[in-house]
Each structure stands twice: as structure tokens, then as C-alpha cells.
mmCIF file of C-alpha atoms in Angstrom:
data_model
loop_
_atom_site.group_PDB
_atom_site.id
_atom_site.type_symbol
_atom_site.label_atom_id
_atom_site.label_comp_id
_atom_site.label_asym_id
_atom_site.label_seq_id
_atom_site.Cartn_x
_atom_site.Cartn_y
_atom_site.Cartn_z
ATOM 1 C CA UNK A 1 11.330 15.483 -6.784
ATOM 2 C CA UNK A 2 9.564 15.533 -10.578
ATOM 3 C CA UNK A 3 7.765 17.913 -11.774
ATOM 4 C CA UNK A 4 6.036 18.635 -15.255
ATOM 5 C CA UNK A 5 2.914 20.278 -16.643
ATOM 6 C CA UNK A 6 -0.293 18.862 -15.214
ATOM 7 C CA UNK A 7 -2.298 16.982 -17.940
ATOM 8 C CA UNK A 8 -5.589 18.017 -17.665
ATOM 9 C CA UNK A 9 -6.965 15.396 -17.972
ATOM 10 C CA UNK A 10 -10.356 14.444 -16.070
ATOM 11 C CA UNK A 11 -9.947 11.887 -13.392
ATOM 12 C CA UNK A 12 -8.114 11.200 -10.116
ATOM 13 C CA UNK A 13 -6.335 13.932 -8.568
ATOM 14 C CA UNK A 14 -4.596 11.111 -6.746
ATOM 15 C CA UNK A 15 -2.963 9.849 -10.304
ATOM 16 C CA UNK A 16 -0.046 11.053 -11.542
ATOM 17 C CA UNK A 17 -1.445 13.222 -14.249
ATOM 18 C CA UNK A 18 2.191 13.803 -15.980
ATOM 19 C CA UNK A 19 1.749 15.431 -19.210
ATOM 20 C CA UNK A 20 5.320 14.288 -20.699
ATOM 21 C CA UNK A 21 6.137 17.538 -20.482
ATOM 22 C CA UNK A 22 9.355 18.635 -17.538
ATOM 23 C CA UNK A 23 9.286 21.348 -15.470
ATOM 24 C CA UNK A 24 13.362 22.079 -14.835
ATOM 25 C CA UNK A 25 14.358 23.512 -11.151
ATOM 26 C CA UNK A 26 15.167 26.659 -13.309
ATOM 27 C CA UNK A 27 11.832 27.352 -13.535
ATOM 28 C CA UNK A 28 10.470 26.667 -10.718
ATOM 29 C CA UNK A 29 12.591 29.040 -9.363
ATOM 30 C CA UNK A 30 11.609 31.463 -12.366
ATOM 31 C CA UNK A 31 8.018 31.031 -9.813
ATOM 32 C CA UNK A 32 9.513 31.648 -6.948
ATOM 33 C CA UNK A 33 9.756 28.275 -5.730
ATOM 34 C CA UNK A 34 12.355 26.808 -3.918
ATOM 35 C CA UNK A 35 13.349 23.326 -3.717
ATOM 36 C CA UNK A 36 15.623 21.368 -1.608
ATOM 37 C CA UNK A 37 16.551 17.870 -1.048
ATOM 38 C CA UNK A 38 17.436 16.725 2.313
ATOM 39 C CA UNK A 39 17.888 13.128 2.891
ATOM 40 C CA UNK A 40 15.530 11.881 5.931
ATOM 41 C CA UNK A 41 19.028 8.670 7.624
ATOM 42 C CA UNK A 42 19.476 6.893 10.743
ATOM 43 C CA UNK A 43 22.134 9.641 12.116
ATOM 44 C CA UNK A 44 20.082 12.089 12.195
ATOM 45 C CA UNK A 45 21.842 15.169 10.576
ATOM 46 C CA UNK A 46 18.778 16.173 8.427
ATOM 47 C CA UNK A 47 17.441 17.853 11.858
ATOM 48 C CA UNK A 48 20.840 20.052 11.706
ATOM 49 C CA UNK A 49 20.170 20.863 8.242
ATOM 50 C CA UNK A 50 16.447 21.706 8.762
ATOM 51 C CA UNK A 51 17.239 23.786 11.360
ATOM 52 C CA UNK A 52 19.822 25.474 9.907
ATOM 53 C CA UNK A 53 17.620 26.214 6.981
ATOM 54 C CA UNK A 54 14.578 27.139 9.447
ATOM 55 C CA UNK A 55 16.900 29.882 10.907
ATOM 56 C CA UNK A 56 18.404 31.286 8.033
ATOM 57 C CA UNK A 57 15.058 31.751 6.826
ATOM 58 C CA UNK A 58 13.502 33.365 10.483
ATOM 59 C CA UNK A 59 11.254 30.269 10.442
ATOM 60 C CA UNK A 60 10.656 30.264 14.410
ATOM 61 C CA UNK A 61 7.698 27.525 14.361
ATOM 62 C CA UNK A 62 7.027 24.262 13.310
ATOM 63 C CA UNK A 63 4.216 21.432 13.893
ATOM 64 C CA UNK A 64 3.359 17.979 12.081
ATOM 65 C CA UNK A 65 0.805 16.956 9.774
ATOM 66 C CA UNK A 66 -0.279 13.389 8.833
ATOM 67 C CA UNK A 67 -2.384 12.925 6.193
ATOM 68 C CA UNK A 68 -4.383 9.558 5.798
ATOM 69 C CA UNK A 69 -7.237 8.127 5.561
ATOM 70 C CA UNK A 70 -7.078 5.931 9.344
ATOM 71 C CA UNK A 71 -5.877 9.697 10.433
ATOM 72 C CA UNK A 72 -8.699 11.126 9.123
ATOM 73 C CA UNK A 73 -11.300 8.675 8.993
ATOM 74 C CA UNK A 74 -14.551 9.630 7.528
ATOM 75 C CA UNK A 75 -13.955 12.961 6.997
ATOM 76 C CA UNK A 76 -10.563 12.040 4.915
ATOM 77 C CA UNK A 77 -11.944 12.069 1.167
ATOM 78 C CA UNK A 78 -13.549 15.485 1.767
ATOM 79 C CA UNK A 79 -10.233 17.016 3.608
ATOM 80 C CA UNK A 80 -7.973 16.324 0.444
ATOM 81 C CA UNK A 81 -10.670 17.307 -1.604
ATOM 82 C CA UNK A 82 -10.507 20.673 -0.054
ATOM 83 C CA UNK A 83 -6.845 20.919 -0.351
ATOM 84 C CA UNK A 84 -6.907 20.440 -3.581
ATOM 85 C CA UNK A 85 -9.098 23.796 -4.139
ATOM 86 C CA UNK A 86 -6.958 26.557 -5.676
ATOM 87 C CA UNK A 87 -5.775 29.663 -3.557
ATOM 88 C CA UNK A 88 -3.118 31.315 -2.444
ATOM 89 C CA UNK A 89 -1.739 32.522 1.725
ATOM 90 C CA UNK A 90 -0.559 35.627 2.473
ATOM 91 C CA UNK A 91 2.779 33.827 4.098
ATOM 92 C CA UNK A 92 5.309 31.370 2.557
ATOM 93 C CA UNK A 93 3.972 27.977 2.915
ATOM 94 C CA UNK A 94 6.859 25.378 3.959
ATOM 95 C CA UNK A 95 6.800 21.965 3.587
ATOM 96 C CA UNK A 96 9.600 19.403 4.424
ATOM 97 C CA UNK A 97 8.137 15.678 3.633
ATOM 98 C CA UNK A 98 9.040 12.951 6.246
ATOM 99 C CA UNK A 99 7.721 10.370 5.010
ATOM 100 C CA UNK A 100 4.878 9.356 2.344
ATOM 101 C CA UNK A 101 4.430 11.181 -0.442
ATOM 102 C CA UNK A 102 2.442 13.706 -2.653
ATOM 103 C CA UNK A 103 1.579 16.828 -5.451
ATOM 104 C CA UNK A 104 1.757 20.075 -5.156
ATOM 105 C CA UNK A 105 0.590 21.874 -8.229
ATOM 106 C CA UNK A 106 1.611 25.847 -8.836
ATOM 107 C CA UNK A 107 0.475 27.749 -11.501
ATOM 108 C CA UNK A 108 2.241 29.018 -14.436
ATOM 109 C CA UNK A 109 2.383 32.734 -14.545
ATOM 110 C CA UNK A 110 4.342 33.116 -17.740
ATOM 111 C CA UNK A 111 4.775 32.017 -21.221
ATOM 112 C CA UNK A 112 5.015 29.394 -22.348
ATOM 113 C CA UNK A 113 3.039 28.270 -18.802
ATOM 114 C CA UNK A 114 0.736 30.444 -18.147
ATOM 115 C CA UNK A 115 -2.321 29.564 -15.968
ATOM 116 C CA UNK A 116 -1.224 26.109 -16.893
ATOM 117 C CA UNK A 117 -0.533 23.601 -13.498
ATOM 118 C CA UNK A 118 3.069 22.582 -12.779
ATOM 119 C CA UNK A 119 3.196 19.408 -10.509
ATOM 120 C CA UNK A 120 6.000 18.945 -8.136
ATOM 121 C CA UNK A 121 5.939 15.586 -7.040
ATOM 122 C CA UNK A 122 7.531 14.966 -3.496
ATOM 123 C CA UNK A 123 8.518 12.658 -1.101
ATOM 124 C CA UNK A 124 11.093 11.655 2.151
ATOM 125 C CA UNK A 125 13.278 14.171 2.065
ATOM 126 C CA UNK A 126 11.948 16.547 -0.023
ATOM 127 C CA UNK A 127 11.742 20.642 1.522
ATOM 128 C CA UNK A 128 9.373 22.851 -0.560
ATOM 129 C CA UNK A 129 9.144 26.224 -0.184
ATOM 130 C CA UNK A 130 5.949 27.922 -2.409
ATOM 131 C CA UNK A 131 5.928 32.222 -1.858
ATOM 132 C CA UNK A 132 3.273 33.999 -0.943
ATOM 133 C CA UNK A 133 0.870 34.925 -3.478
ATOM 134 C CA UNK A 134 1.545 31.860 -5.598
ATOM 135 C CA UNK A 135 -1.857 30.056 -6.633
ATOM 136 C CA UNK A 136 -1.188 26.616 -5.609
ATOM 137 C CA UNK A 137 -3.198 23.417 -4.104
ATOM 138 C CA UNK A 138 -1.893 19.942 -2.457
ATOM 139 C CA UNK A 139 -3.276 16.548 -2.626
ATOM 140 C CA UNK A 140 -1.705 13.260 -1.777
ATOM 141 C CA UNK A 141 -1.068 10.329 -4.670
ATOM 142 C CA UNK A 142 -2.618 7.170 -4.809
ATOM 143 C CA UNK A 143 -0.514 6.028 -1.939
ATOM 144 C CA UNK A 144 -2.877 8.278 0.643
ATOM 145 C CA UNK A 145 -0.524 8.897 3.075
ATOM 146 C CA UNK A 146 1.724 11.988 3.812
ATOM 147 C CA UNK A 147 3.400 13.098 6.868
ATOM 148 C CA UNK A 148 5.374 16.618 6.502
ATOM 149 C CA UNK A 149 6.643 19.221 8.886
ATOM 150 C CA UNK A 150 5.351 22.518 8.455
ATOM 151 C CA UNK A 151 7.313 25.594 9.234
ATOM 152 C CA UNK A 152 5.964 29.037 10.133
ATOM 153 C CA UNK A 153 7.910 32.419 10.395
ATOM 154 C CA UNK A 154 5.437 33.502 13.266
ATOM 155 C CA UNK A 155 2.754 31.843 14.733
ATOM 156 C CA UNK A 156 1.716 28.814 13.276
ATOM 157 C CA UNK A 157 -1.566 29.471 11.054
ATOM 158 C CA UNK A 158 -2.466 28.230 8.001
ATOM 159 C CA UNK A 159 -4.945 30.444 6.274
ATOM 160 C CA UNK A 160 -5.912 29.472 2.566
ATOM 161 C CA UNK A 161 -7.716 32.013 -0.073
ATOM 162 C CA UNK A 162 -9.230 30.484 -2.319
ATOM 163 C CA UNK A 163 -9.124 31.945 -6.460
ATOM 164 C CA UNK A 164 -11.468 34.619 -7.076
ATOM 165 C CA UNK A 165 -10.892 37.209 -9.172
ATOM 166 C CA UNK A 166 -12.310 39.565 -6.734
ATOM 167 C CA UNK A 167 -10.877 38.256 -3.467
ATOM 168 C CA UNK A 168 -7.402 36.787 -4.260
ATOM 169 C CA UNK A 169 -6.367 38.696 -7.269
ATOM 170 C CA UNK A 170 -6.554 42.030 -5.729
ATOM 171 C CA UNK A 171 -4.693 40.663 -2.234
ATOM 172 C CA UNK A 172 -1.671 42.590 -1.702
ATOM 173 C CA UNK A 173 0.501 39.067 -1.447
ATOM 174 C CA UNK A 174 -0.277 38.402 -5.211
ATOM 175 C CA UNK A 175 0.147 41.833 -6.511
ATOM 176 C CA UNK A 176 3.768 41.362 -4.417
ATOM 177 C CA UNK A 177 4.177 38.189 -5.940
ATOM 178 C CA UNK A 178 3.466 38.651 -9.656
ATOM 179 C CA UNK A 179 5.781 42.211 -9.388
ATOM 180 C CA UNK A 180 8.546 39.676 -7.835
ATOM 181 C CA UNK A 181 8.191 36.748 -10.759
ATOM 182 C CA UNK A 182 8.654 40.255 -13.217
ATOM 183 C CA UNK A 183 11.802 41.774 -11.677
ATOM 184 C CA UNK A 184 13.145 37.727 -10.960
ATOM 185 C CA UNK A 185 13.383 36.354 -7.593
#
């Protein structure tokens, strides 16, 4: 895992976009974020370690999602497109990468990063965990491919919000998130 403040700059949401500016775990977790490596080898004890992390969590659900573009054929360019859209959910959203690789990009809710993107690069082994409430979006890097397991306290469902100041700034998940990143998580 990397992460830094997003450039900015106009082009590829694919590229790397690294500013030259780190992001330390510290504050990521200052966000809320958690972050966890755990190594994807042949024996097989990641899937003890993923589920003990699943239940110490209450995650009760899981599924797999494969990202690419012979996955997704035609309709692949406009999928990451629209994962790349800002919101927020109104539940955790877990990620544990399996193979492949991509960005997730938070935002900044304090100084000095304020409303300025953080990306966390990820790949194999990597276990994400964003809060609710957190404005966020996901694409894949120029390798297009991704396959991560997603984990779900409840029912698996997936439902993004996307930024408005009217819809997702007045959501109860934000106004529990931002009062959270204030007292520390």
C-alpha cells in the first residue's frame, strides 16, 4: 500500500497521479481508515486471518468482484467511470484485494488536507476498510484488472450516494462521520 495526495492534475484516472506528497498510516487512520496487510501464499492462512478479521468485525457476508475489461466488455470504460464518481454509503465499505490492483481516493477532511484527494494505492494482499460517511471513489490503474472480496455486515448491498450538498451532506452517516474524525476514531 502507498498513498499520497492526489495531483490534480487533468488526465487518466488510470495513472498514478502521485503528487510527491505521502499520506502516513497515521493519518489515514486520523480519517477513519483502516488498513491492513495480509499476504495472499500457497498455504492458505490468509483465509484464517480474513475470517478472523470478518468476525471480529460482525462482517457476516462476503461475495467477489472482478473488474476488467474481457469481464466487462463493452460496458467496461463506462463502469469504472462511474466508480470513480464521488459519494459516500451509509455502511463501511470493505475491500480485501486478491489479486490485480487499484486507487481508492478519500477525501481530506482536515487541515492541512482538506477536500484535497488522498490515494491509497492497493494490491494482493491489501484489506481496506473506508467508514461510513467518508467521500471516497475507486478506479483501477493502468493495469485494468482488479479482483477483491467484498465484505458486508448484513446483507450484501452496495448502495453509493453520490456528493451533493443537498443529498449527501445532510445524510446522517456523514454528520456521524465528520463528529467521529472530531472526537478521533
Amino acid at each position: 500500500m502507498k498513498a499520497y495526495v492526489f495531483d490534480d492534475v487533468p488526465g487518466d484516472q488510470r495513472l498514478p497521479h502521485d503528487s510527491g506528497n505521502p499520506i502516513s498510516l497515521s493519518t489515514l487512520k486520523d480519517l477513519g481508515v483502516i488498513y491492513k496487510e495480509i499476504p495472499i501464499n500457497e498455504d492458505k492462512k490468509w483465509e484464517d486471518e480474513i475470517n478472523a478479521f470478518a468476525k471480529e468485525r460482525g462482517y457476516k457476508n462476503r461475495d467477489q468482484i472482478t473488474v476488467t475489461k474481457e469481464g466487462l466488455g463493452e460496458s467496461y470504460e463506462a463502469k469504472i467511470k462511474s466508480f470513480f464518481d464521488e459519494h459516500l454509503h451509509e455502511d463501511e465499505e470493505i475491500r480485501y484485494i486478491l489479486g490485480g490492483s487499484g486507487y481508492f481516493d478519500v477525501r481530506g477532511v482536515k487541515k492541512p488536507y482538506n477536500e484535497s484527494w488522498i490515494r491509497i494505492s492497493l494490491e494482493k494482499g491489501d484489506l481496506i476498510v473506508l467508514p461510513a460517511g467518508i467521500y471516497h471513489r475507486f478506479t483501477v490503474d493502468s493495469n485494468n484488472t482488479i479482483t477483491a472480496m467484498r465484505l458486508f455486515q448484513d446483507e450484501p448491498k452496495w448502495t453509493p450516494h453520490s456528493r451533493s450538498e443537498k443529498e449527501t451532506d445532510s445524510r446522517e452517516a456523514r454528520g456521524e462521520y465528520l463528529e467521529q474524525v472530531e472526537k478521533g476514531f
